[in-house]
Structures are given as structure tokens and as C-alpha cells.
Amino acid sequence: MNTDRLMQLALEMAGLDEIPGDSAIHHPGEGIERILFGIDLKGSELKMAADLRFDCAISHHPVGGLSTLRFHRVLERHVDQMISAGVSRETAEETMAATIESRRILSSMTNYDHDPSVARLLDLPYLNIHTPLDEIGRRRMAEVADGVDADATAAELIDRFYETFGEFRNAETEIEVHVGTPTNRLGRIAVSHGAGTNGGYPVAKAYFDAGIDTVIYIHCRPDDAKKLRDEFGDAKTLIITGHIASDSVGINPYVDRLRDEGLDVTVFSGIIPA
Ligand SMILES: [Zn+2]
């Protein structure tokens, strides 16, 4: 196994034809058999991986290099997702423009080479795979949401998530309703995930204004949820599925695939078993 093939497998599973901006091979390598895989895996964990004789380290979250410098590009996925949910292209682009530009500038301010430079010194193959695995998770959650009747309540969809995904049952966090109430009718649902990070207030507002009744985020800042509550009251619903549990929903099918390929994969740093 090599790092190119590891990335390619994730892209294939997610139906993507190129490496998204928040994912990258930071130090290439081949002859890989033993992999350490974490939601966050940076410099100190690279040293640990080398000490424990792993021959490749995979992080889910971006860890510098191009995955930081090009991160803003995956935020464009919010635009595509909003358009497919019925938001006009003009509104969708306007909603994201300032966020994308400020993210580009903030990323350019970071010491982007810190963690990749550790991998090079250790000569340890190192990559991070973010959006492809989040896209796998988004599709899995959207499939469940599509199977629930529009007249069902938010609580019923949450129950269905718990029934379907061991990651949610095994997590120490709960699936929560941050806008609206658990007895709200679901109506039209948008699963907003797999676009770098949550879209906060402006993206949820754009969905609600376009007639979506229930938005699903994996996380949302409290001040963004408060702004939505102040504006929409209980008329709309925002369900928060939980960051690490939801990341795991997308990661586990990929880990299973690697093990099917005969690789020895050790998971840590938050990955919750199904
Ligand atoms: Zn994450």
C-alpha cells in the first residue's frame, strides 16, 4: 500500500474525482502495512507513531501544508449544497463569500509546515483525509433522513440516527436540538456537512429562508444558534449530531475498507467504534 492509493480509496468511496482543498499527502511513502489513524494526529503523535513502529500516520482533520493553505476551497461546497437544496446561486455565493476570503487569509497566517516537517524528519508517511470522509458521513446521514417521513418529528429522526449508527450510541455526546423543539415536524431537511466546517448562522439562515424546515449540522457555535433562535423562534429546527461521533460515522466505513485490503489499522484520537 502507498499514500497515493490510501487517498484514492477515500476519494472513490466519496465519489470525488480530485483531492479536496482540506486533504493532502504531507509526506509520501509506500510499503505500508501498519497505520495509525486519528481524528487529530500532529507532530507529537507522529513521534509516537514512529516509536510504536507504525509505518503510516493518517489524520482526519487538516494538519498544515496544502490542507491548511487550501482549506477555504472546500467551503465552496456549502454553495453547491445550498443550491441543491433550493437556495439561489446568488444568495448561496453571497452567503459564503466573506467567510471564504477571511478563512484564506487566516490560513495564510499560520505556520503551515510545522507538522509536515516533523513527518519529513521522521521519514514517516503522513496524510490527512478530511472532506472525503465527511462526505461519506454526510451521505450516510442524508440517507437516514431521506427515509423518515416529512410529518415525523425531530425526535423521531434523532431516534432513527441512534438506531442506525453505533457511533451515536457509543459517543459521550448526545444528539441535540439547538433551534426549535424535538416535537417540531421535520418538513424539508438539509444535512449540511462535508464542506470543511459548519456554516454557522448565515448558512442555516439561507436554508431556512429557502423553505428548508430542518437543518442538520454536526456542530454549531452557541452564539450562531442563539441568533437563529432569536430570528426563527420555534418555527425552524436545527439538529446538532455531535462533532466526533459524526466524524466517526464517515471514518469507520473507510477504516473497514482499509482492513479489507489487509492493512493493520489502529484507531485513536476520538474515532468511535460503530
Ligand atoms: Zn471534524
mmCIF file of C-alpha atoms and ligand atoms in Angstrom:
data_model
loop_
_atom_site.group_PDB
_atom_site.id
_atom_site.type_symbol
_atom_site.label_atom_id
_atom_site.label_comp_id
_atom_site.label_asym_id
_atom_site.label_seq_id
_atom_site.Cartn_x
_atom_site.Cartn_y
_atom_site.Cartn_z
ATOM 1 C CA MET A 1 0.000 0.000 0.000
ATOM 2 C CA ASN A 2 1.145 3.572 -0.636
ATOM 3 C CA THR A 3 -0.078 7.027 0.341
ATOM 4 C CA ASP A 4 -1.493 7.795 -3.138
ATOM 5 C CA ARG A 5 -3.631 4.666 -3.036
ATOM 6 C CA LEU A 6 -4.796 5.441 0.517
ATOM 7 C CA MET A 7 -6.040 8.824 -0.679
ATOM 8 C CA GLN A 8 -7.521 7.361 -3.864
ATOM 9 C CA LEU A 9 -9.589 4.800 -1.950
ATOM 10 C CA ALA A 10 -11.171 7.590 0.120
ATOM 11 C CA LEU A 11 -11.897 9.685 -2.988
ATOM 12 C CA GLU A 12 -13.533 6.690 -4.696
ATOM 13 C CA MET A 13 -15.712 5.948 -1.672
ATOM 14 C CA ALA A 14 -16.809 9.596 -1.505
ATOM 15 C CA GLY A 15 -17.391 9.884 -5.271
ATOM 16 C CA LEU A 16 -14.830 12.686 -5.600
ATOM 17 C CA ASP A 17 -12.504 12.961 -8.592
ATOM 18 C CA GLU A 18 -9.823 15.172 -7.078
ATOM 19 C CA ILE A 19 -8.198 15.743 -3.694
ATOM 20 C CA PRO A 20 -10.246 18.457 -1.943
ATOM 21 C CA GLY A 21 -8.539 21.543 -0.529
ATOM 22 C CA ASP A 22 -8.566 20.342 3.085
ATOM 23 C CA SER A 23 -6.874 16.992 2.429
ATOM 24 C CA ALA A 24 -3.298 16.242 1.372
ATOM 25 C CA ILE A 25 -0.406 13.811 1.324
ATOM 26 C CA HIS A 26 2.129 15.573 3.543
ATOM 27 C CA HIS A 27 4.913 13.000 3.276
ATOM 28 C CA PRO A 28 4.525 10.228 0.683
ATOM 29 C CA GLY A 29 5.532 6.635 1.214
ATOM 30 C CA GLU A 30 4.973 3.032 0.162
ATOM 31 C CA GLY A 31 5.185 -0.492 1.519
ATOM 32 C CA ILE A 32 2.608 0.492 4.158
ATOM 33 C CA GLU A 33 1.162 -2.249 6.367
ATOM 34 C CA ARG A 34 0.573 -0.739 9.833
ATOM 35 C CA ILE A 35 -1.408 2.520 10.038
ATOM 36 C CA LEU A 36 -2.145 4.807 12.984
ATOM 37 C CA PHE A 37 -5.336 6.773 12.304
ATOM 38 C CA GLY A 38 -6.703 9.587 14.469
ATOM 39 C CA ILE A 39 -9.177 12.439 14.164
ATOM 40 C CA ASP A 40 -6.274 14.719 15.136
ATOM 41 C CA LEU A 41 -2.742 13.482 14.566
ATOM 42 C CA LYS A 42 0.015 16.083 14.653
ATOM 43 C CA GLY A 43 3.707 16.457 15.482
ATOM 44 C CA SER A 44 3.849 14.747 18.868
ATOM 45 C CA GLU A 45 1.634 11.891 17.699
ATOM 46 C CA LEU A 46 3.873 11.438 14.671
ATOM 47 C CA LYS A 47 6.802 10.804 17.023
ATOM 48 C CA MET A 48 4.604 8.396 18.973
ATOM 49 C CA ALA A 49 3.615 6.602 15.736
ATOM 50 C CA ALA A 50 7.284 6.243 14.770
ATOM 51 C CA ASP A 51 8.191 4.963 18.268
ATOM 52 C CA LEU A 52 5.334 2.431 18.096
ATOM 53 C CA ARG A 53 6.637 1.276 14.689
ATOM 54 C CA PHE A 54 3.638 2.301 12.612
ATOM 55 C CA ASP A 55 4.608 2.856 9.006
ATOM 56 C CA CYS A 56 1.979 5.461 8.151
ATOM 57 C CA ALA A 57 0.026 8.116 10.077
ATOM 58 C CA ILE A 58 -3.379 9.394 8.935
ATOM 59 C CA SER A 59 -5.115 12.397 10.465
ATOM 60 C CA HIS A 60 -8.733 13.231 9.697
ATOM 61 C CA HIS A 61 -8.506 16.957 10.404
ATOM 62 C CA PRO A 62 -6.212 19.200 8.352
ATOM 63 C CA VAL A 63 -2.659 19.349 9.692
ATOM 64 C CA GLY A 64 -0.962 22.091 7.720
ATOM 65 C CA GLY A 65 0.639 22.093 4.287
ATOM 66 C CA LEU A 66 -1.848 22.383 1.439
ATOM 67 C CA SER A 67 -4.677 21.114 3.675
ATOM 68 C CA THR A 68 -4.451 24.377 5.601
ATOM 69 C CA LEU A 69 -3.481 26.743 2.782
ATOM 70 C CA ARG A 70 -6.273 25.485 0.502
ATOM 71 C CA PHE A 71 -8.837 24.791 3.216
ATOM 72 C CA HIS A 72 -11.009 27.729 2.134
ATOM 73 C CA ARG A 73 -11.692 25.966 -1.181
ATOM 74 C CA VAL A 74 -13.817 23.251 0.457
ATOM 75 C CA LEU A 75 -16.072 25.941 1.947
ATOM 76 C CA GLU A 76 -17.324 26.339 -1.649
ATOM 77 C CA ARG A 77 -19.087 23.036 -1.097
ATOM 78 C CA HIS A 78 -21.598 24.912 1.071
ATOM 79 C CA VAL A 79 -22.536 26.907 -2.033
ATOM 80 C CA ASP A 80 -23.204 23.708 -4.034
ATOM 81 C CA GLN A 81 -25.105 22.101 -1.162
ATOM 82 C CA MET A 82 -27.267 25.197 -0.668
ATOM 83 C CA ILE A 83 -28.044 25.392 -4.396
ATOM 84 C CA SER A 84 -29.135 21.754 -4.480
ATOM 85 C CA ALA A 85 -31.455 22.481 -1.546
ATOM 86 C CA GLY A 86 -33.132 25.311 -3.462
ATOM 87 C CA VAL A 87 -31.139 28.388 -2.378
ATOM 88 C CA SER A 88 -30.491 30.702 -5.352
ATOM 89 C CA ARG A 89 -26.917 30.737 -6.649
ATOM 90 C CA GLU A 90 -26.620 34.457 -5.923
ATOM 91 C CA THR A 91 -27.697 34.073 -2.280
ATOM 92 C CA ALA A 92 -25.545 30.979 -1.787
ATOM 93 C CA GLU A 93 -22.435 32.717 -3.136
ATOM 94 C CA GLU A 94 -23.109 35.898 -1.165
ATOM 95 C CA THR A 95 -23.632 33.863 1.993
ATOM 96 C CA MET A 96 -20.179 32.291 1.775
ATOM 97 C CA ALA A 97 -18.011 34.957 0.099
ATOM 98 C CA ALA A 98 -16.771 36.772 3.213
ATOM 99 C CA THR A 99 -16.200 33.537 5.167
ATOM 100 C CA ILE A 100 -14.150 32.006 2.342
ATOM 101 C CA GLU A 101 -11.943 35.077 1.947
ATOM 102 C CA SER A 102 -11.351 35.502 5.671
ATOM 103 C CA ARG A 103 -10.516 31.810 6.010
ATOM 104 C CA ARG A 104 -7.990 32.075 3.177
ATOM 105 C CA ILE A 105 -6.244 34.955 4.900
ATOM 106 C CA LEU A 106 -6.316 33.352 8.380
ATOM 107 C CA SER A 107 -4.856 30.108 6.968
ATOM 108 C CA SER A 108 -2.051 32.008 5.251
ATOM 109 C CA MET A 109 -1.094 33.444 8.656
ATOM 110 C CA THR A 110 -0.372 30.019 10.180
ATOM 111 C CA ASN A 111 2.912 28.106 10.433
ATOM 112 C CA TYR A 112 1.558 25.669 7.867
ATOM 113 C CA ASP A 113 4.674 23.500 7.615
ATOM 114 C CA HIS A 114 5.100 22.618 11.302
ATOM 115 C CA ASP A 115 3.539 19.127 11.378
ATOM 116 C CA PRO A 116 4.518 18.073 7.833
ATOM 117 C CA SER A 117 8.138 18.970 8.692
ATOM 118 C CA VAL A 118 8.020 16.555 11.653
ATOM 119 C CA ALA A 119 6.878 13.746 9.338
ATOM 120 C CA ARG A 120 9.710 14.506 6.926
ATOM 121 C CA LEU A 121 12.326 14.438 9.706
ATOM 122 C CA LEU A 122 10.971 11.113 10.929
ATOM 123 C CA ASP A 123 10.532 9.921 7.325
ATOM 124 C CA LEU A 124 7.058 8.733 8.320
ATOM 125 C CA PRO A 125 4.401 8.626 5.565
ATOM 126 C CA TYR A 126 1.731 11.148 6.590
ATOM 127 C CA LEU A 127 -1.555 12.252 5.096
ATOM 128 C CA ASN A 128 -4.836 13.776 6.181
ATOM 129 C CA ILE A 129 -8.228 12.927 4.706
ATOM 130 C CA HIS A 130 -10.977 15.323 5.724
ATOM 131 C CA THR A 131 -13.737 16.167 3.243
ATOM 132 C CA PRO A 132 -13.838 12.734 1.524
ATOM 133 C CA LEU A 133 -14.647 11.050 4.855
ATOM 134 C CA ASP A 134 -17.060 13.793 5.919
ATOM 135 C CA GLU A 135 -18.806 13.356 2.560
ATOM 136 C CA ILE A 136 -19.192 9.631 3.274
ATOM 137 C CA GLY A 137 -20.710 10.586 6.642
ATOM 138 C CA ARG A 138 -22.992 13.196 5.086
ATOM 139 C CA ARG A 139 -24.354 10.679 2.597
ATOM 140 C CA ARG A 140 -24.975 8.097 5.321
ATOM 141 C CA MET A 141 -26.860 10.620 7.458
ATOM 142 C CA ALA A 142 -28.781 12.021 4.474
ATOM 143 C CA GLU A 143 -29.875 8.500 3.542
ATOM 144 C CA VAL A 144 -31.382 8.042 7.001
ATOM 145 C CA ALA A 145 -33.020 11.498 6.885
ATOM 146 C CA ASP A 146 -34.491 10.733 3.436
ATOM 147 C CA GLY A 147 -36.093 7.585 4.846
ATOM 148 C CA VAL A 148 -38.048 9.457 7.528
ATOM 149 C CA ASP A 149 -41.485 10.910 6.731
ATOM 150 C CA ALA A 150 -41.732 14.712 6.481
ATOM 151 C CA ASP A 151 -44.554 14.589 9.043
ATOM 152 C CA ALA A 152 -42.364 12.831 11.614
ATOM 153 C CA THR A 153 -40.823 14.868 14.431
ATOM 154 C CA ALA A 154 -37.231 15.899 15.040
ATOM 155 C CA ALA A 155 -37.168 13.440 17.962
ATOM 156 C CA GLU A 156 -38.150 10.597 15.627
ATOM 157 C CA LEU A 157 -35.279 11.385 13.260
ATOM 158 C CA ILE A 158 -32.882 11.540 16.220
ATOM 159 C CA ASP A 159 -34.137 8.099 17.334
ATOM 160 C CA ARG A 160 -33.501 6.801 13.826
ATOM 161 C CA PHE A 161 -29.938 8.145 13.918
ATOM 162 C CA TYR A 162 -29.305 6.347 17.208
ATOM 163 C CA GLU A 163 -30.818 3.108 15.856
ATOM 164 C CA THR A 164 -28.751 3.245 12.657
ATOM 165 C CA PHE A 165 -25.336 4.381 13.884
ATOM 166 C CA GLY A 166 -23.412 2.767 16.724
ATOM 167 C CA GLU A 167 -21.143 5.826 16.669
ATOM 168 C CA PHE A 168 -24.011 7.916 18.096
ATOM 169 C CA ARG A 169 -24.933 5.263 20.667
ATOM 170 C CA ASN A 170 -21.316 4.892 21.785
ATOM 171 C CA ALA A 171 -20.469 8.608 21.914
ATOM 172 C CA GLU A 172 -20.304 10.524 25.189
ATOM 173 C CA THR A 173 -22.165 13.375 23.482
ATOM 174 C CA GLU A 174 -25.877 13.474 22.675
ATOM 175 C CA ILE A 175 -27.704 14.491 19.531
ATOM 176 C CA GLU A 176 -29.294 17.818 20.487
ATOM 177 C CA VAL A 177 -31.869 20.264 19.174
ATOM 178 C CA HIS A 178 -30.393 23.786 19.327
ATOM 179 C CA VAL A 179 -33.128 25.655 17.446
ATOM 180 C CA GLY A 180 -36.817 24.704 17.653
ATOM 181 C CA THR A 181 -38.079 21.761 19.701
ATOM 182 C CA PRO A 182 -37.851 17.940 19.479
ATOM 183 C CA THR A 183 -41.606 17.876 18.720
ATOM 184 C CA ASN A 184 -41.181 20.050 15.610
ATOM 185 C CA ARG A 185 -42.347 18.459 12.355
ATOM 186 C CA LEU A 186 -39.311 17.676 10.160
ATOM 187 C CA GLY A 187 -40.678 19.033 6.878
ATOM 188 C CA ARG A 188 -37.874 19.577 4.344
ATOM 189 C CA ILE A 189 -34.463 18.524 5.650
ATOM 190 C CA ALA A 190 -30.913 19.562 4.687
ATOM 191 C CA VAL A 191 -27.895 17.670 6.013
ATOM 192 C CA SER A 192 -25.214 20.368 5.945
ATOM 193 C CA HIS A 193 -21.880 18.594 6.413
ATOM 194 C CA GLY A 194 -18.787 17.683 4.401
ATOM 195 C CA ALA A 195 -17.962 21.274 3.484
ATOM 196 C CA GLY A 196 -14.937 21.999 5.654
ATOM 197 C CA THR A 197 -16.803 23.156 8.730
ATOM 198 C CA ASN A 198 -20.327 24.124 9.751
ATOM 199 C CA GLY A 199 -21.846 27.123 8.007
ATOM 200 C CA GLY A 200 -22.924 28.793 11.246
ATOM 201 C CA TYR A 201 -25.742 31.327 11.307
ATOM 202 C CA PRO A 202 -25.587 32.564 7.699
ATOM 203 C CA VAL A 203 -25.798 29.147 6.023
ATOM 204 C CA ALA A 204 -28.586 27.843 8.291
ATOM 205 C CA LYS A 205 -30.492 31.095 7.725
ATOM 206 C CA ALA A 206 -30.135 30.717 3.942
ATOM 207 C CA TYR A 207 -31.594 27.186 4.161
ATOM 208 C CA PHE A 208 -34.470 28.329 6.399
ATOM 209 C CA ASP A 209 -35.241 31.315 4.151
ATOM 210 C CA ALA A 210 -35.335 28.963 1.123
ATOM 211 C CA GLY A 211 -38.018 26.787 2.752
ATOM 212 C CA ILE A 212 -35.912 24.140 4.479
ATOM 213 C CA ASP A 213 -37.531 23.359 7.840
ATOM 214 C CA THR A 214 -34.834 21.236 9.482
ATOM 215 C CA VAL A 215 -31.092 21.764 9.162
ATOM 216 C CA ILE A 216 -28.656 19.155 10.437
ATOM 217 C CA TYR A 217 -25.182 20.305 11.481
ATOM 218 C CA ILE A 218 -22.582 18.202 13.255
ATOM 219 C CA HIS A 219 -21.606 21.225 15.363
ATOM 220 C CA CYS A 220 -22.539 24.878 15.722
ATOM 221 C CA ARG A 221 -21.240 27.724 17.858
ATOM 222 C CA PRO A 222 -23.665 28.709 20.624
ATOM 223 C CA ASP A 223 -23.835 32.352 19.511
ATOM 224 C CA ASP A 224 -24.816 31.262 15.982
ATOM 225 C CA ALA A 225 -27.578 29.015 17.354
ATOM 226 C CA LYS A 226 -28.803 31.877 19.550
ATOM 227 C CA LYS A 227 -29.027 34.230 16.557
ATOM 228 C CA LEU A 228 -31.089 31.600 14.741
ATOM 229 C CA ARG A 229 -33.387 31.137 17.763
ATOM 230 C CA ASP A 230 -33.834 34.902 18.066
ATOM 231 C CA GLU A 231 -34.755 35.146 14.399
ATOM 232 C CA PHE A 232 -36.785 31.982 13.784
ATOM 233 C CA GLY A 233 -38.100 31.043 17.243
ATOM 234 C CA ASP A 234 -39.517 27.518 17.194
ATOM 235 C CA ALA A 235 -40.638 27.756 13.568
ATOM 236 C CA LYS A 236 -37.480 26.018 12.306
ATOM 237 C CA THR A 237 -35.274 23.225 13.643
ATOM 238 C CA LEU A 238 -31.513 22.880 13.938
ATOM 239 C CA ILE A 239 -30.318 19.403 14.968
ATOM 240 C CA ILE A 240 -26.717 19.030 16.153
ATOM 241 C CA THR A 241 -25.465 15.468 15.799
ATOM 242 C CA GLY A 242 -22.119 15.924 17.603
ATOM 243 C CA HIS A 243 -18.696 16.530 16.098
ATOM 244 C CA ILE A 244 -16.616 13.487 16.958
ATOM 245 C CA ALA A 245 -19.481 10.999 16.706
ATOM 246 C CA SER A 246 -20.413 12.350 13.265
ATOM 247 C CA ASP A 247 -16.806 12.393 12.062
ATOM 248 C CA SER A 248 -16.644 8.726 13.099
ATOM 249 C CA VAL A 249 -19.752 7.910 11.014
ATOM 250 C CA GLY A 250 -17.740 8.914 7.939
ATOM 251 C CA ILE A 251 -14.399 7.479 9.059
ATOM 252 C CA ASN A 252 -15.454 3.941 10.005
ATOM 253 C CA PRO A 253 -16.508 2.735 6.532
ATOM 254 C CA TYR A 254 -13.067 3.820 5.282
ATOM 255 C CA VAL A 255 -11.256 2.054 8.132
ATOM 256 C CA ASP A 256 -13.285 -1.084 7.328
ATOM 257 C CA ARG A 257 -12.208 -0.771 3.706
ATOM 258 C CA LEU A 258 -8.524 -0.479 4.654
ATOM 259 C CA ARG A 259 -8.815 -3.569 6.857
ATOM 260 C CA ASP A 260 -10.465 -5.411 3.928
ATOM 261 C CA GLU A 261 -7.333 -4.512 1.941
ATOM 262 C CA GLY A 262 -5.338 -6.427 4.561
ATOM 263 C CA LEU A 263 -3.958 -3.392 6.379
ATOM 264 C CA ASP A 264 -3.443 -3.332 10.146
ATOM 265 C CA VAL A 265 -5.215 -0.127 11.272
ATOM 266 C CA THR A 266 -5.116 1.186 14.842
ATOM 267 C CA VAL A 267 -7.619 3.976 15.557
ATOM 268 C CA PHE A 268 -7.270 6.548 18.338
ATOM 269 C CA SER A 269 -7.838 10.258 18.988
ATOM 270 C CA GLY A 270 -11.621 10.202 19.123
ATOM 271 C CA ILE A 271 -12.615 7.639 16.488
ATOM 272 C CA ILE A 272 -15.699 5.978 17.984
ATOM 273 C CA PRO A 273 -16.475 2.367 17.063
ATOM 274 C CA ALA A 274 -19.755 1.671 15.225
HETATM 275 ZN ZN ZN B 1 -14.164 17.039 12.382
#
